[in-house]
Amino acid sequence: MATPSLPVIAQMPAVSNSGFRLSKEHLVVAVPVAVVAAVGGFLVSHYLSGRSCKKGQVNLTVSKDSPKVVHSFDMEDIGTKAVYCRCWKSKKFPFCDGAHTKHNEETGDNVGPLIIKRRDA
Ligand code: FES
């Protein structure tokens, strides 16, 4: 009658007073497996965080249901001066409402609006 083989954990050396001990044979297998698992885990988490991470987004509120936010104006319609937001914080986007000042104070950033004006204005 064949004796069923013991699970791997039962074949491992006993725990000594100094802690858990692994034989050389176990280390030969365990170290590469641990390295592959660590590298694989890092790569998977890095890939998943890159896919779902919103940290790189500058536009947090404007037309988020649109795949791209684009505004177009005719020069004739601008008048003598137009001030456009470049910080994406304005509640009047695409026009600047001064929200960049608070953003700069909170973040240490230095963004400001794009101002277009007629030379004679
Ligand atoms: S509010 Fe965005 S640049 Fe002024």
PDB file of C-alpha atoms and ligand atoms in Angstrom:
ATOM      1  CA  MET A   1       0.000   0.000   0.000  1.00  0.00           C
ATOM      2  CA  ALA A   2       1.449   3.323  -1.061  1.00  0.00           C
ATOM      3  CA  THR A   3       1.860   6.043   1.494  1.00  0.00           C
ATOM      4  CA  PRO A   4       0.383   9.310   0.339  1.00  0.00           C
ATOM      5  CA  SER A   5       2.999  11.985  -0.066  1.00  0.00           C
ATOM      6  CA  LEU A   6       3.040  14.683   2.542  1.00  0.00           C
ATOM      7  CA  PRO A   7       2.250  18.246   1.588  1.00  0.00           C
ATOM      8  CA  VAL A   8       5.316  20.427   1.065  1.00  0.00           C
ATOM      9  CA  ILE A   9       4.713  22.294   4.286  1.00  0.00           C
ATOM     10  CA  ALA A  10       4.908  19.054   6.278  1.00  0.00           C
ATOM     11  CA  GLN A  11       8.275  18.208   4.722  1.00  0.00           C
ATOM     12  CA  MET A  12       9.867  21.450   5.786  1.00  0.00           C
ATOM     13  CA  PRO A  13      12.296  21.488   8.678  1.00  0.00           C
ATOM     14  CA  ALA A  14      10.992  22.174  12.106  1.00  0.00           C
ATOM     15  CA  VAL A  15      10.946  25.648  13.511  1.00  0.00           C
ATOM     16  CA  SER A  16      13.997  26.321  15.615  1.00  0.00           C
ATOM     17  CA  ASN A  17      14.339  28.672  18.551  1.00  0.00           C
ATOM     18  CA  SER A  18      15.724  31.334  16.237  1.00  0.00           C
ATOM     19  CA  GLY A  19      12.748  31.169  13.872  1.00  0.00           C
ATOM     20  CA  PHE A  20      11.735  29.510  10.661  1.00  0.00           C
ATOM     21  CA  ARG A  21      14.478  27.578   8.843  1.00  0.00           C
ATOM     22  CA  LEU A  22      14.553  26.543   5.229  1.00  0.00           C
ATOM     23  CA  SER A  23      16.841  23.958   3.761  1.00  0.00           C
ATOM     24  CA  LYS A  24      19.183  24.841   0.904  1.00  0.00           C
ATOM     25  CA  GLU A  25      16.932  22.940  -1.501  1.00  0.00           C
ATOM     26  CA  HIS A  26      13.940  24.976  -0.448  1.00  0.00           C
ATOM     27  CA  LEU A  27      15.860  28.228  -0.847  1.00  0.00           C
ATOM     28  CA  VAL A  28      16.921  27.276  -4.378  1.00  0.00           C
ATOM     29  CA  VAL A  29      13.230  27.152  -5.289  1.00  0.00           C
ATOM     30  CA  ALA A  30      11.826  29.748  -2.916  1.00  0.00           C
ATOM     31  CA  VAL A  31      14.157  32.641  -3.771  1.00  0.00           C
ATOM     32  CA  PRO A  32      13.496  32.641  -7.548  1.00  0.00           C
ATOM     33  CA  VAL A  33       9.770  32.180  -6.932  1.00  0.00           C
ATOM     34  CA  ALA A  34       9.777  35.099  -4.492  1.00  0.00           C
ATOM     35  CA  VAL A  35      11.731  37.298  -6.910  1.00  0.00           C
ATOM     36  CA  VAL A  36       9.421  36.457  -9.826  1.00  0.00           C
ATOM     37  CA  ALA A  37       6.363  37.055  -7.626  1.00  0.00           C
ATOM     38  CA  ALA A  38       7.715  40.398  -6.408  1.00  0.00           C
ATOM     39  CA  VAL A  39       8.629  41.613  -9.886  1.00  0.00           C
ATOM     40  CA  GLY A  40       5.336  40.348 -11.307  1.00  0.00           C
ATOM     41  CA  GLY A  41       3.369  42.006  -8.527  1.00  0.00           C
ATOM     42  CA  PHE A  42       5.189  45.269  -9.044  1.00  0.00           C
ATOM     43  CA  LEU A  43       4.601  45.209 -12.800  1.00  0.00           C
ATOM     44  CA  VAL A  44       0.917  44.362 -12.439  1.00  0.00           C
ATOM     45  CA  SER A  45       0.316  47.054  -9.810  1.00  0.00           C
ATOM     46  CA  HIS A  46       2.294  49.579 -11.866  1.00  0.00           C
ATOM     47  CA  TYR A  47       0.244  48.727 -14.956  1.00  0.00           C
ATOM     48  CA  LEU A  48      -3.075  48.891 -13.097  1.00  0.00           C
ATOM     49  CA  SER A  49      -2.254  52.138 -11.308  1.00  0.00           C
ATOM     50  CA  GLY A  50      -1.236  53.724 -14.592  1.00  0.00           C
ATOM     51  CA  ARG A  51      -4.535  52.775 -16.149  1.00  0.00           C
ATOM     52  CA  SER A  52      -6.754  54.049 -13.374  1.00  0.00           C
ATOM     53  CA  CYS A  53      -4.658  56.887 -11.989  1.00  0.00           C
ATOM     54  CA  LYS A  54      -6.140  60.356 -12.344  1.00  0.00           C
ATOM     55  CA  LYS A  55      -3.120  62.161 -10.944  1.00  0.00           C
ATOM     56  CA  GLY A  56      -1.867  63.296 -14.332  1.00  0.00           C
ATOM     57  CA  GLN A  57      -5.095  64.948 -15.362  1.00  0.00           C
ATOM     58  CA  VAL A  58      -5.204  68.738 -15.443  1.00  0.00           C
ATOM     59  CA  ASN A  59      -8.875  68.967 -16.325  1.00  0.00           C
ATOM     60  CA  LEU A  60     -10.855  67.834 -13.294  1.00  0.00           C
ATOM     61  CA  THR A  61     -14.229  69.442 -13.998  1.00  0.00           C
ATOM     62  CA  VAL A  62     -14.713  70.907 -17.496  1.00  0.00           C
ATOM     63  CA  SER A  63     -16.920  68.896 -19.899  1.00  0.00           C
ATOM     64  CA  LYS A  64     -15.756  65.554 -18.523  1.00  0.00           C
ATOM     65  CA  ASP A  65     -18.316  63.722 -20.673  1.00  0.00           C
ATOM     66  CA  SER A  66     -16.517  64.928 -23.806  1.00  0.00           C
ATOM     67  CA  PRO A  67     -13.487  63.047 -25.199  1.00  0.00           C
ATOM     68  CA  LYS A  68     -11.720  66.361 -25.898  1.00  0.00           C
ATOM     69  CA  VAL A  69     -12.411  69.908 -24.775  1.00  0.00           C
ATOM     70  CA  VAL A  70     -11.984  72.336 -27.648  1.00  0.00           C
ATOM     71  CA  HIS A  71     -13.090  75.945 -27.933  1.00  0.00           C
ATOM     72  CA  SER A  72     -12.869  78.076 -31.045  1.00  0.00           C
ATOM     73  CA  PHE A  73     -13.421  81.799 -31.442  1.00  0.00           C
ATOM     74  CA  ASP A  74     -13.329  84.072 -34.444  1.00  0.00           C
ATOM     75  CA  MET A  75     -10.938  86.985 -34.059  1.00  0.00           C
ATOM     76  CA  GLU A  76     -13.682  89.383 -35.062  1.00  0.00           C
ATOM     77  CA  ASP A  77     -15.793  88.212 -32.111  1.00  0.00           C
ATOM     78  CA  ILE A  78     -13.115  88.626 -29.449  1.00  0.00           C
ATOM     79  CA  GLY A  79     -13.485  92.370 -29.184  1.00  0.00           C
ATOM     80  CA  THR A  80     -10.640  94.403 -27.693  1.00  0.00           C
ATOM     81  CA  LYS A  81      -9.483  91.903 -25.063  1.00  0.00           C
ATOM     82  CA  ALA A  82     -10.112  88.285 -24.054  1.00  0.00           C
ATOM     83  CA  VAL A  83      -8.631  86.432 -21.082  1.00  0.00           C
ATOM     84  CA  TYR A  84      -8.541  82.648 -21.375  1.00  0.00           C
ATOM     85  CA  CYS A  85      -7.968  80.176 -18.583  1.00  0.00           C
ATOM     86  CA  ARG A  86      -4.955  77.882 -18.763  1.00  0.00           C
ATOM     87  CA  CYS A  87      -5.223  76.369 -15.287  1.00  0.00           C
ATOM     88  CA  TRP A  88      -8.499  74.510 -15.867  1.00  0.00           C
ATOM     89  CA  LYS A  89      -9.872  75.782 -12.534  1.00  0.00           C
ATOM     90  CA  SER A  90     -12.113  78.565 -13.815  1.00  0.00           C
ATOM     91  CA  LYS A  91     -15.862  78.237 -13.289  1.00  0.00           C
ATOM     92  CA  LYS A  92     -16.255  80.324 -16.472  1.00  0.00           C
ATOM     93  CA  PHE A  93     -13.950  78.112 -18.575  1.00  0.00           C
ATOM     94  CA  PRO A  94     -12.615  78.757 -21.173  1.00  0.00           C
ATOM     95  CA  PHE A  95     -12.435  82.265 -19.707  1.00  0.00           C
ATOM     96  CA  CYS A  96     -10.277  83.120 -16.703  1.00  0.00           C
ATOM     97  CA  ASP A  97     -12.134  83.970 -13.501  1.00  0.00           C
ATOM     98  CA  GLY A  98      -9.026  84.374 -11.341  1.00  0.00           C
ATOM     99  CA  ALA A  99      -9.160  80.837  -9.906  1.00  0.00           C
ATOM    100  CA  HIS A 100      -5.513  80.394 -10.902  1.00  0.00           C
ATOM    101  CA  THR A 101      -4.497  82.632  -7.988  1.00  0.00           C
ATOM    102  CA  LYS A 102      -5.904  80.199  -5.405  1.00  0.00           C
ATOM    103  CA  HIS A 103      -4.471  77.247  -7.311  1.00  0.00           C
ATOM    104  CA  ASN A 104      -1.009  78.851  -7.329  1.00  0.00           C
ATOM    105  CA  GLU A 105      -1.199  79.622  -3.600  1.00  0.00           C
ATOM    106  CA  GLU A 106      -2.239  76.052  -2.751  1.00  0.00           C
ATOM    107  CA  THR A 107       0.197  74.237  -5.014  1.00  0.00           C
ATOM    108  CA  GLY A 108       3.143  76.551  -5.533  1.00  0.00           C
ATOM    109  CA  ASP A 109       2.370  76.512  -9.237  1.00  0.00           C
ATOM    110  CA  ASN A 110       2.753  79.601 -11.410  1.00  0.00           C
ATOM    111  CA  VAL A 111       0.037  79.285 -14.014  1.00  0.00           C
ATOM    112  CA  GLY A 112      -1.856  82.234 -15.404  1.00  0.00           C
ATOM    113  CA  PRO A 113      -4.240  83.129 -18.192  1.00  0.00           C
ATOM    114  CA  LEU A 114      -3.689  83.708 -21.890  1.00  0.00           C
ATOM    115  CA  ILE A 115      -4.561  87.317 -22.665  1.00  0.00           C
ATOM    116  CA  ILE A 116      -5.326  88.317 -26.219  1.00  0.00           C
ATOM    117  CA  LYS A 117      -5.867  91.985 -26.959  1.00  0.00           C
ATOM    118  CA  ARG A 118      -5.816  94.330 -29.858  1.00  0.00           C
ATOM    119  CA  ARG A 119      -2.656  96.374 -30.098  1.00  0.00           C
ATOM    120  CA  ASP A 120      -4.564  99.642 -29.918  1.00  0.00           C
ATOM    121  CA  ALA A 121      -6.642  98.557 -26.916  1.00  0.00           C
TER     122      ALA A 121
HETATM  123  S1  FES B   1      -8.705  80.894 -13.821  1.00  0.00           S
HETATM  124 FE1  FES B   1      -7.455  79.575 -14.948  1.00  0.00          FE
HETATM  125  S2  FES B   1      -5.908  80.873 -15.675  1.00  0.00           S
HETATM  126 FE2  FES B   1      -7.155  82.173 -14.573  1.00  0.00          FE
END
